[in-house]
PDB file of C-alpha atoms in Angstrom:
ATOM      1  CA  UNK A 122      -0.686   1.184  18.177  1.00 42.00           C
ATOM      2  CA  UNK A 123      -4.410   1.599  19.450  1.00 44.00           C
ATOM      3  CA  UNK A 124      -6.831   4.222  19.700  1.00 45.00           C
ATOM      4  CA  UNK A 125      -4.974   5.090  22.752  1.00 52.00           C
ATOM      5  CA  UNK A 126      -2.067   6.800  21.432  1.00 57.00           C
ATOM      6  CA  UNK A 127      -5.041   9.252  19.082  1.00 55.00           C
ATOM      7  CA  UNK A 128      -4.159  12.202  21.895  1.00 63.00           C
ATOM      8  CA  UNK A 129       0.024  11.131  21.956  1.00 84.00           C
ATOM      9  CA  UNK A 130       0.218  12.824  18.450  1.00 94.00           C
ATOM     10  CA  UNK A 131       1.259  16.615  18.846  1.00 96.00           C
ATOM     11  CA  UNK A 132      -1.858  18.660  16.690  1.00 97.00           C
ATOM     12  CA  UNK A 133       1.175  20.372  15.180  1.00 98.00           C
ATOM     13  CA  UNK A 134       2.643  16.947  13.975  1.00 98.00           C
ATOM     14  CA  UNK A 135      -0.674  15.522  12.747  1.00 97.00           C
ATOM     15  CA  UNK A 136      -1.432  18.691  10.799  1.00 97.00           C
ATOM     16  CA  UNK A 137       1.884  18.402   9.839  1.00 98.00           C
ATOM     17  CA  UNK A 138       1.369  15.230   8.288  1.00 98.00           C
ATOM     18  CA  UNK A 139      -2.311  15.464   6.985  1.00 97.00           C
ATOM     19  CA  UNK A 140      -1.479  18.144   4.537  1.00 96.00           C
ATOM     20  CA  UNK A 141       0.608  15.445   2.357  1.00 97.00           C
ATOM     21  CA  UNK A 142      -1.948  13.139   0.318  1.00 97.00           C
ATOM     22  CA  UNK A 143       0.739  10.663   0.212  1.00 98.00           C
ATOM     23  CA  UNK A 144       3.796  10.304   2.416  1.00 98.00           C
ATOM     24  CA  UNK A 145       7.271   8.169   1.808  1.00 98.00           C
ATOM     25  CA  UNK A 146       9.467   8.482   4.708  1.00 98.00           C
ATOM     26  CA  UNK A 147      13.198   7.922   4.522  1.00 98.00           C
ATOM     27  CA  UNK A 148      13.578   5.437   7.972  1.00 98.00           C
ATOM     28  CA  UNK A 149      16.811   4.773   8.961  1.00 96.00           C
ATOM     29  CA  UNK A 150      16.042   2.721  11.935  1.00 96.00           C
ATOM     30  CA  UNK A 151      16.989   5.306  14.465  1.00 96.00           C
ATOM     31  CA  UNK A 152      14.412   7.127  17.300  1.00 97.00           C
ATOM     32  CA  UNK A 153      13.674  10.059  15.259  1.00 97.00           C
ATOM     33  CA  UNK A 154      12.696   8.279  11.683  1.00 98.00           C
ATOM     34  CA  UNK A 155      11.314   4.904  13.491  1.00 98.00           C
ATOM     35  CA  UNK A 156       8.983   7.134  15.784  1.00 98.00           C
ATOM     36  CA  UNK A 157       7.753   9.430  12.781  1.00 98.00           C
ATOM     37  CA  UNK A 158       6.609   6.240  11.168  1.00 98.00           C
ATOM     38  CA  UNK A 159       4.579   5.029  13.344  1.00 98.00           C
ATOM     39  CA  UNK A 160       2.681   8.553  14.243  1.00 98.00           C
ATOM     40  CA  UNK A 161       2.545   8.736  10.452  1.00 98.00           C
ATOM     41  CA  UNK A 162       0.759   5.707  10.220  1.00 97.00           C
ATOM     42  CA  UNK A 163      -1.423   6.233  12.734  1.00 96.00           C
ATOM     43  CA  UNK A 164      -2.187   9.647  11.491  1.00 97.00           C
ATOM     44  CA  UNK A 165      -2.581   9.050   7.831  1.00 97.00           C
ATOM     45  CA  UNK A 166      -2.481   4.902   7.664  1.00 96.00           C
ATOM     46  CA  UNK A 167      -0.985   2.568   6.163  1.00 96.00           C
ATOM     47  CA  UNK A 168      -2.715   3.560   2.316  1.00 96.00           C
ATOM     48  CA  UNK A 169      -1.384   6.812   2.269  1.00 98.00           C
ATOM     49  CA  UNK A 170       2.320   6.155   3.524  1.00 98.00           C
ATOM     50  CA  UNK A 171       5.548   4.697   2.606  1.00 98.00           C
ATOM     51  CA  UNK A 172       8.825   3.430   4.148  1.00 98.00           C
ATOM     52  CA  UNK A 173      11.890   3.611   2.469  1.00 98.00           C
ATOM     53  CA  UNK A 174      15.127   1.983   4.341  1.00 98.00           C
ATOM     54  CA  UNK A 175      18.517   2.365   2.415  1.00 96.00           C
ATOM     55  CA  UNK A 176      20.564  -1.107   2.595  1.00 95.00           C
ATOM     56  CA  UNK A 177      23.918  -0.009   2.751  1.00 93.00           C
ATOM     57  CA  UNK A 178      27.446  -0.765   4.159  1.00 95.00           C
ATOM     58  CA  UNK A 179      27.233   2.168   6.025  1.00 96.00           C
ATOM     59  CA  UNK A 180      24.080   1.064   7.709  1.00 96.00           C
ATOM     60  CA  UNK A 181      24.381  -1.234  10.819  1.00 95.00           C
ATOM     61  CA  UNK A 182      22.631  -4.514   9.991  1.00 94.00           C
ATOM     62  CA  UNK A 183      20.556  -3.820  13.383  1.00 94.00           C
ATOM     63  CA  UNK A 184      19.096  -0.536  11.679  1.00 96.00           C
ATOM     64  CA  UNK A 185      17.594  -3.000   8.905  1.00 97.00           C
ATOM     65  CA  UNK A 186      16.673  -5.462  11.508  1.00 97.00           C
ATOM     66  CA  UNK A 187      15.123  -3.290  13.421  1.00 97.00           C
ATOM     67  CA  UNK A 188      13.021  -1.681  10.252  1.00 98.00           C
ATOM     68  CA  UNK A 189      11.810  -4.850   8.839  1.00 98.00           C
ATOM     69  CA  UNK A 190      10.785  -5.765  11.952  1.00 98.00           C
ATOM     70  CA  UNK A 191       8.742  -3.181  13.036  1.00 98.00           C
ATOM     71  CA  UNK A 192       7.102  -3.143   9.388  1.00 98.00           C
ATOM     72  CA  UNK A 193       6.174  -6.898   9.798  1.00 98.00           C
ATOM     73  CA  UNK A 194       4.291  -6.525  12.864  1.00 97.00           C
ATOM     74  CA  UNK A 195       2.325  -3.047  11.873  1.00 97.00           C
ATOM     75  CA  UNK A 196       1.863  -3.921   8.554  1.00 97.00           C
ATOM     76  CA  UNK A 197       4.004  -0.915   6.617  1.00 98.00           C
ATOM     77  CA  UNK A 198       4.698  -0.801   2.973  1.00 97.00           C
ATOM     78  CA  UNK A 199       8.458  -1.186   3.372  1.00 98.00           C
ATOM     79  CA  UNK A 200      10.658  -0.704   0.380  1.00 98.00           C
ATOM     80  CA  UNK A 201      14.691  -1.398   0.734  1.00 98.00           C
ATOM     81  CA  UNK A 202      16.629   0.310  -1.891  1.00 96.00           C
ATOM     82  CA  UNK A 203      20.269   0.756  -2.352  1.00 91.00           C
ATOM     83  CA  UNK A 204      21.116   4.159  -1.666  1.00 84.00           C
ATOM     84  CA  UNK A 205      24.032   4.406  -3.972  1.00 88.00           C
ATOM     85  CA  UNK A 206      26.133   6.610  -2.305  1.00 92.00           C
ATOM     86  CA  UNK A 207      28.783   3.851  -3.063  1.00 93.00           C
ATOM     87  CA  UNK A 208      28.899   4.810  -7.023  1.00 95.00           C
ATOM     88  CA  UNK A 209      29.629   8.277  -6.292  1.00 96.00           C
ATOM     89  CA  UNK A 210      33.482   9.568  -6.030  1.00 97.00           C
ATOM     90  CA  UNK A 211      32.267  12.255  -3.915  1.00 97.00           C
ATOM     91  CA  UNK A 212      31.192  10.722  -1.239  1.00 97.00           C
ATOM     92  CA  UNK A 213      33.771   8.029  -1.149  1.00 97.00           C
ATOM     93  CA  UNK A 214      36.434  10.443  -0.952  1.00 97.00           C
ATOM     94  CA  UNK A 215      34.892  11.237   2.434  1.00 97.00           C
ATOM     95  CA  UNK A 216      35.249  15.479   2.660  1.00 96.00           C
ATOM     96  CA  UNK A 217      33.776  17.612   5.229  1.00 95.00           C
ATOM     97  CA  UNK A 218      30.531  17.312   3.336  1.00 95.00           C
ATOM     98  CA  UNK A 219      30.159  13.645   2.437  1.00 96.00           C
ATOM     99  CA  UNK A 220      26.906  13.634   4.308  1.00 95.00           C
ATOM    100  CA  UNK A 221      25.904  16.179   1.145  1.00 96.00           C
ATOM    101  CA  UNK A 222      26.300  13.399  -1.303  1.00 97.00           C
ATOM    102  CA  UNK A 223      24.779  10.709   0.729  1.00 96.00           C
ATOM    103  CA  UNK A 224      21.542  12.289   1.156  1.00 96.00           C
ATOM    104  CA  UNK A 225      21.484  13.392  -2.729  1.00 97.00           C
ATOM    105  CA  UNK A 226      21.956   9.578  -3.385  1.00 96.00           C
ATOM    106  CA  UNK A 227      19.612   8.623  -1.189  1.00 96.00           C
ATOM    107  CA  UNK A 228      16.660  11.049  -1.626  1.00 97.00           C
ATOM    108  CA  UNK A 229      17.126  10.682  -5.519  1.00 97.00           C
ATOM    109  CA  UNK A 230      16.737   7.079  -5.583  1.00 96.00           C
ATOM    110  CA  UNK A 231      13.261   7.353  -3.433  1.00 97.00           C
ATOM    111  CA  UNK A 232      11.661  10.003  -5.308  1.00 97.00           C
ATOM    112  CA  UNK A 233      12.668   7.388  -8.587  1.00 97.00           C
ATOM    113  CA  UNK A 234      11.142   4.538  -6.476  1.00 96.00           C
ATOM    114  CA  UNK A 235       7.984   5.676  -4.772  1.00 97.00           C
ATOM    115  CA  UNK A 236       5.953   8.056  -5.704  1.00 97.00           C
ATOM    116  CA  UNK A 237       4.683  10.596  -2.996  1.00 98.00           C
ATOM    117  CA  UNK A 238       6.341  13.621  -0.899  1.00 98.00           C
ATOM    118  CA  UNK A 239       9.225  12.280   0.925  1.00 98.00           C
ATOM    119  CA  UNK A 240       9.556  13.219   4.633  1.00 98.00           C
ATOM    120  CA  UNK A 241      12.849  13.070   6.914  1.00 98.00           C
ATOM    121  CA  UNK A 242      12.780  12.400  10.804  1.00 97.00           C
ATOM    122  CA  UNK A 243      15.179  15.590  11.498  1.00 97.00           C
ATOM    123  CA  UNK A 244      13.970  17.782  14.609  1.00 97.00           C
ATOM    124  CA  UNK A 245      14.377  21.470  15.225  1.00 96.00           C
ATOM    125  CA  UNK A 246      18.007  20.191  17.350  1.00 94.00           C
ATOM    126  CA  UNK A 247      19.369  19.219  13.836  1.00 93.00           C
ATOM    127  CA  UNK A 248      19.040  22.191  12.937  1.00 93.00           C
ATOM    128  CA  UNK A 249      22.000  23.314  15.100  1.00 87.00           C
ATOM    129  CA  UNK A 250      24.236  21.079  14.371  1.00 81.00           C
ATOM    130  CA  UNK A 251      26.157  20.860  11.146  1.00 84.00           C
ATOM    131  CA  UNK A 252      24.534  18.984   8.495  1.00 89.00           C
ATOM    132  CA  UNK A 253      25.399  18.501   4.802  1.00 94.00           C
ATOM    133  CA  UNK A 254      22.323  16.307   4.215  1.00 94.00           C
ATOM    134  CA  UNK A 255      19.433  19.305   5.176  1.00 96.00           C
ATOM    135  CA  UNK A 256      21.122  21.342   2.321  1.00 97.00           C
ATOM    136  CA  UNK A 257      20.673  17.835  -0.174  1.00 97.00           C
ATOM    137  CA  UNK A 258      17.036  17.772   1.184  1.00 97.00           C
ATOM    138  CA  UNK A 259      16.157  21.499   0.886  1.00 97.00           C
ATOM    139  CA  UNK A 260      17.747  20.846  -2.956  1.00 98.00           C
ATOM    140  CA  UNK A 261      14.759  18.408  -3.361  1.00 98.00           C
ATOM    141  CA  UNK A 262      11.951  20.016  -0.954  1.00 98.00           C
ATOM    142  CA  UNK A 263      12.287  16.776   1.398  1.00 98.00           C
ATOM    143  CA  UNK A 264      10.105  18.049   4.284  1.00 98.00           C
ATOM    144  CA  UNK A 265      10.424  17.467   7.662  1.00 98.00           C
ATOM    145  CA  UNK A 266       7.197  17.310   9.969  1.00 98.00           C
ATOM    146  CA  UNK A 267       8.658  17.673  13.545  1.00 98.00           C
ATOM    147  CA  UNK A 268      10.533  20.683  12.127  1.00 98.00           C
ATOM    148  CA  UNK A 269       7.619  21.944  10.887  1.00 98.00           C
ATOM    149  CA  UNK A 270       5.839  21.229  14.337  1.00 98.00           C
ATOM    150  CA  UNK A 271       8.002  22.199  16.561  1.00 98.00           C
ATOM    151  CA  UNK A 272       9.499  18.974  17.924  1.00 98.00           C
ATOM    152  CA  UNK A 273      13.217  18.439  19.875  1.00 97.00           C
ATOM    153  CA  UNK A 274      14.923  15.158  20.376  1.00 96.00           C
ATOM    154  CA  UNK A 275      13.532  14.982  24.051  1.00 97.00           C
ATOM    155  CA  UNK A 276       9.813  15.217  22.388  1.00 97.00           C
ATOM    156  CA  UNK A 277      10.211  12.793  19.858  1.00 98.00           C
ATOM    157  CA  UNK A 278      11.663  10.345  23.035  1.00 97.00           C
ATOM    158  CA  UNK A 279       8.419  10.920  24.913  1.00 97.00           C
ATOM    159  CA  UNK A 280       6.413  10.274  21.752  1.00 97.00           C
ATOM    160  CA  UNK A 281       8.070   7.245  20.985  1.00 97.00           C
ATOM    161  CA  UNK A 282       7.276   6.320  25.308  1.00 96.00           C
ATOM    162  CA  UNK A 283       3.990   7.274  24.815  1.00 96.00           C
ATOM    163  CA  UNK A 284       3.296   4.756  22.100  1.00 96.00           C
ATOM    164  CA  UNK A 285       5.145   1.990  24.033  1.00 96.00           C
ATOM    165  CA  UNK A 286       7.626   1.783  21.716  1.00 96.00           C
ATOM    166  CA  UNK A 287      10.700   1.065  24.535  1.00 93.00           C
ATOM    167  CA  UNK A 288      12.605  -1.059  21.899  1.00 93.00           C
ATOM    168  CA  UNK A 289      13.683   2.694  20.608  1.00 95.00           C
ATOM    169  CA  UNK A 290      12.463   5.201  22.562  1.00 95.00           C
ATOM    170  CA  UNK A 291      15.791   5.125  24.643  1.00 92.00           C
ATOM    171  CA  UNK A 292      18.141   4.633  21.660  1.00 91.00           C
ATOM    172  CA  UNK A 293      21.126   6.249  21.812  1.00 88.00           C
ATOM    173  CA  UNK A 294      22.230   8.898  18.463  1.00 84.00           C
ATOM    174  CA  UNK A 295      23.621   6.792  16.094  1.00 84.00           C
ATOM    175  CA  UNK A 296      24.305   8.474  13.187  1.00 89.00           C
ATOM    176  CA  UNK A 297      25.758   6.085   9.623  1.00 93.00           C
ATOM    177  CA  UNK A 298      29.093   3.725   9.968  1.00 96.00           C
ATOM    178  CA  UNK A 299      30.611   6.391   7.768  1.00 96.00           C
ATOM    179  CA  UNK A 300      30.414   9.019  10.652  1.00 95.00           C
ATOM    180  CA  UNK A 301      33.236   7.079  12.392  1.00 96.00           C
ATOM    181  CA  UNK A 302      35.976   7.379   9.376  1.00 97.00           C
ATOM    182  CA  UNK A 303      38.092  10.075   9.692  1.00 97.00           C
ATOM    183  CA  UNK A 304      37.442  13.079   7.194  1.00 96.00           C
ATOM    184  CA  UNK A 305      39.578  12.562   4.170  1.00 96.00           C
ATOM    185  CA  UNK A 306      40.370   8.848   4.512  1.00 97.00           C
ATOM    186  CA  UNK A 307      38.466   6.967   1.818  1.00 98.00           C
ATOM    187  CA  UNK A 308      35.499   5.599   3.136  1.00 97.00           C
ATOM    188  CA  UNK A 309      35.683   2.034   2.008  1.00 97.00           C
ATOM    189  CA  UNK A 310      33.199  -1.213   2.623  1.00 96.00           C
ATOM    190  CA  UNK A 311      35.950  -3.385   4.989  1.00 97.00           C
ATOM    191  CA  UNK A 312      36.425  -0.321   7.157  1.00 98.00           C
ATOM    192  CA  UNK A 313      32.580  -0.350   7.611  1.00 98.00           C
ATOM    193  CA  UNK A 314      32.626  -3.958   8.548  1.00 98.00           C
ATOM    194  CA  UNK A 315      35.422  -3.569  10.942  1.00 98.00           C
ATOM    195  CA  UNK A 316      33.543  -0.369  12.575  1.00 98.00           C
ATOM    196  CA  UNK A 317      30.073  -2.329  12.381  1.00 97.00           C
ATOM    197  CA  UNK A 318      32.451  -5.791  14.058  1.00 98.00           C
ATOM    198  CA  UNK A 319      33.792  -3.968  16.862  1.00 98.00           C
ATOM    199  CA  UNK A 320      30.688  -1.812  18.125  1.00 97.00           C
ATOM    200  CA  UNK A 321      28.296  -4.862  18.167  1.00 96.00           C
ATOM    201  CA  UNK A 322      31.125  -6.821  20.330  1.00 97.00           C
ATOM    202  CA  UNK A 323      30.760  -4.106  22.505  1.00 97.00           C
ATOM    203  CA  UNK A 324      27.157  -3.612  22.581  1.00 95.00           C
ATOM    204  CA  UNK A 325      26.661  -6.782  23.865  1.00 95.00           C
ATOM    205  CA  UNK A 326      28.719  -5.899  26.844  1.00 96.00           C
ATOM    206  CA  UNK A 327      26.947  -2.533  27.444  1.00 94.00           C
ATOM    207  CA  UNK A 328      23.618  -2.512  25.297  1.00 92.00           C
ATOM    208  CA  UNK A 329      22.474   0.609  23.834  1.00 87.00           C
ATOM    209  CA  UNK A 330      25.072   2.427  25.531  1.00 91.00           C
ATOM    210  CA  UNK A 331      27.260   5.339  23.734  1.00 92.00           C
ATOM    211  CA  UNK A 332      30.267   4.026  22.088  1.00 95.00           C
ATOM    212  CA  UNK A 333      32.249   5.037  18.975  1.00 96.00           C
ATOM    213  CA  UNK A 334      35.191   2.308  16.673  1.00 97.00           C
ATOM    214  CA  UNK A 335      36.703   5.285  15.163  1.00 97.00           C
ATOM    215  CA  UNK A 336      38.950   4.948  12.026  1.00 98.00           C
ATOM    216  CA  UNK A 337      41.255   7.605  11.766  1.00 97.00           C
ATOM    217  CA  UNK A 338      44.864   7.959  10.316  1.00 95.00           C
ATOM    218  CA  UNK A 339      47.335   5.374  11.646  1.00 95.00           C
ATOM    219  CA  UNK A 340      44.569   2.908  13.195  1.00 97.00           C
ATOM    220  CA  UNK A 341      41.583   2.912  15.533  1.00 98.00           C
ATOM    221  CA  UNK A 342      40.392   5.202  18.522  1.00 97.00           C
ATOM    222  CA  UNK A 343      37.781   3.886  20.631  1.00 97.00           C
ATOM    223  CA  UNK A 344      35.503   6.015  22.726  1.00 97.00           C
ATOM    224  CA  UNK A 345      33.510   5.576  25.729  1.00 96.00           C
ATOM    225  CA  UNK A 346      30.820   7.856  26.957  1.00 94.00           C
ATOM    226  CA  UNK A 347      31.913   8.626  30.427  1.00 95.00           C
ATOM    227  CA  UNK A 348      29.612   6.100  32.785  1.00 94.00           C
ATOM    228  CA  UNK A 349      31.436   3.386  30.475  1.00 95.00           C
ATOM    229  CA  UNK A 350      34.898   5.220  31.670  1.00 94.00           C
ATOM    230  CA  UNK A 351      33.982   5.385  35.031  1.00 95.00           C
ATOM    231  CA  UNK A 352      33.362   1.527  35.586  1.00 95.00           C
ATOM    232  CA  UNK A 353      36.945   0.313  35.688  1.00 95.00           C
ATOM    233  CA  UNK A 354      36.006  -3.395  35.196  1.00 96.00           C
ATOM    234  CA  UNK A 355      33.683  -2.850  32.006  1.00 96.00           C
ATOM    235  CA  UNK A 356      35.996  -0.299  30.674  1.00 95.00           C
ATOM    236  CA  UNK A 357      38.969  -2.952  30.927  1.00 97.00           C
ATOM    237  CA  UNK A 358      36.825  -5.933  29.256  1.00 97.00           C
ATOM    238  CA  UNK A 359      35.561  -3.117  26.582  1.00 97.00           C
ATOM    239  CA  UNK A 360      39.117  -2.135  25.736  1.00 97.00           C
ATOM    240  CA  UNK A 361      40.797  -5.694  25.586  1.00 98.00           C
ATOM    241  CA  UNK A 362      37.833  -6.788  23.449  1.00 98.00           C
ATOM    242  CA  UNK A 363      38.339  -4.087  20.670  1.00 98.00           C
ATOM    243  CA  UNK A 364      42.463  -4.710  20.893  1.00 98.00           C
ATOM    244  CA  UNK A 365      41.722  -8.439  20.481  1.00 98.00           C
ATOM    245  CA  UNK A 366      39.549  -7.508  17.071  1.00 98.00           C
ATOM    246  CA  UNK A 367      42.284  -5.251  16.053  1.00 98.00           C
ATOM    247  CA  UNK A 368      45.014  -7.653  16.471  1.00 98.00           C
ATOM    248  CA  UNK A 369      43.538 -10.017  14.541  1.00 98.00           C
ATOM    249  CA  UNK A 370      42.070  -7.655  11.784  1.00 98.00           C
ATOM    250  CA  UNK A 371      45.999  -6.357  11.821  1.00 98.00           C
ATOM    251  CA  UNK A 372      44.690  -3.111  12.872  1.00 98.00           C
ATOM    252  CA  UNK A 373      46.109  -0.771  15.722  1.00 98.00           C
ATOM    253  CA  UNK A 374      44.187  -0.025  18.608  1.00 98.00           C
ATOM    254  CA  UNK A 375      45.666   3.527  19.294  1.00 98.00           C
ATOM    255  CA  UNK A 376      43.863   5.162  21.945  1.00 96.00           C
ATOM    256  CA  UNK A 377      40.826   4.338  24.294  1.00 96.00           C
ATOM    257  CA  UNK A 378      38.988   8.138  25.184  1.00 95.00           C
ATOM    258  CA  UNK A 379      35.762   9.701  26.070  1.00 95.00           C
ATOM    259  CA  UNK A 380      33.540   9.920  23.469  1.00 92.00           C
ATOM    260  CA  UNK A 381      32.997  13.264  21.701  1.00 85.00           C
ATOM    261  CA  UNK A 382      30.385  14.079  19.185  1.00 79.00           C
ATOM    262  CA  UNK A 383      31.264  13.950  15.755  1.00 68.00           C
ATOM    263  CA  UNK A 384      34.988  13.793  16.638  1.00 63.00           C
ATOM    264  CA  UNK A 385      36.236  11.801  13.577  1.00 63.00           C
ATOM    265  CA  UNK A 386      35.069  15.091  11.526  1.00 66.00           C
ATOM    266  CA  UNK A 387      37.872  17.291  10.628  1.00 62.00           C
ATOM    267  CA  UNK A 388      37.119  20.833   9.420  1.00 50.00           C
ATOM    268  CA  UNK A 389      39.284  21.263   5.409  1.00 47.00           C
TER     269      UNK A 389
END
């Protein structure tokens, strides 16, 4: 980033920001967290912030990539930790709330790991949507500066244009590998692999467009967001590539739909 991108930063966001003498944010890899580095580290620099990135089986290995890079080429303190989450019953037994226990993992380990006040990417559309992990971070007063200044999805997008940032300003949501096992079903490190295997085979046919390997009870569902549908050829190469991968995994390939939010979430 330059001196350019001084009048990109909301004044909401950079006061936002400035009121924390030291800052450790929890990156994923994803638009929101990736973009709230960088304006965090152009706001405060690189002495007064952190970057934590959880290494995970749940994590797609293009998340890390995609963090370590970044931190190589603008210099960020980057610290990969183990989240955990994979020592704890509770979230391996996968209920409604397993996000809950992920987050609790997660933020615990940081705050035992870096010292500063640890900051989330989540924007005021999170809050609208259900999620376990706010409750985990209100638990341990994680704040959240484009909460706190106002900031949507579609303003964090234009940030992340503004500072030229095209590798993720266009991202699609994609939320942990564990989002795509069906509620109750015992989240488990092969079915992550399998997940992880399948939607990289099919990112390369349609990059960075929406697609869910769901695991659910009796095999796989694979969803297509609707453009993907509509294009007859792509949709047949997509679908014959993910029953090739299940054949050979010994996996069913049960259904091929439109994709729907959150859809592998079942309400106890």
């Amino acid at each position: 980033m330059t001196s350019d991108t001084a009048t990109s930063v909301p004044i909401a966001l950079r006061d936002a920001l400035r009121r924390h003498p030291r800052l450790v944010l929890a990156v994923s890899g994803g638009v929101d967290s990736m973009t709230l580095a960088h304006a965090a580290h152009h706001v405060l620099g690189v002495d007064r912030v952190a970057v934590c990135h959880a290494v995970s089986p749940a994590v797609p290995d293009l998340a890390t990539r995609r963090v370590q890079d970044h931190a190589a080429r603008n210099g960020w303190r980057l610290h990969l930790l183990e989240a955990g989450e994979f020592a704890d019953p509770n979230y391996l037994k996968n209920p409604v709330n397993r996000c809950y226990f992920c987050k609790s993992n997660l933020y615990d380990r940081i705050a035992a790991s870096v010292a500063g006040s640890i900051a989330s990417g989540a924007n005021l559309d999170d809050l609208n949507d259900f999620r376990p992990g706010l409750k985990a971070a209100d638990e341990r007063r994680i704040c959240h500066p484009f909460v706190e200044a106002g900031l949507r999805k579609a303003d964090i997008r234009a940030l992340a244009r503004a500072f030229g940032l095209d590798d993720i300003s266009e991202l699609p949501a994609q939320p942990c590998l564990a989002s795509r096992i069906e509620t109750g079903l015992t989240v488990t490190p092969e079915d992550l692999a399998f997940v992880q295997q399948v939607e990289t085979a099919l990112d390369a046919l349609a990059p960075r467009a929406t697609l869910r390997c769901r695991v659910v009870a009796g095999g796989i569902r694979l969803e297509l967001s609707p453009d993907l549908i509509a294009d007859t050829g792509l949709h047949q190469r997509m679908s014959a590539t993910a029953r090739d991968l299940c054949d050979t995994a010994g996996r069913a390939l049960l259904s091929v739909t439109p994709y729907q939010r959150g859809s592998a979430f079942l309400h106890g």
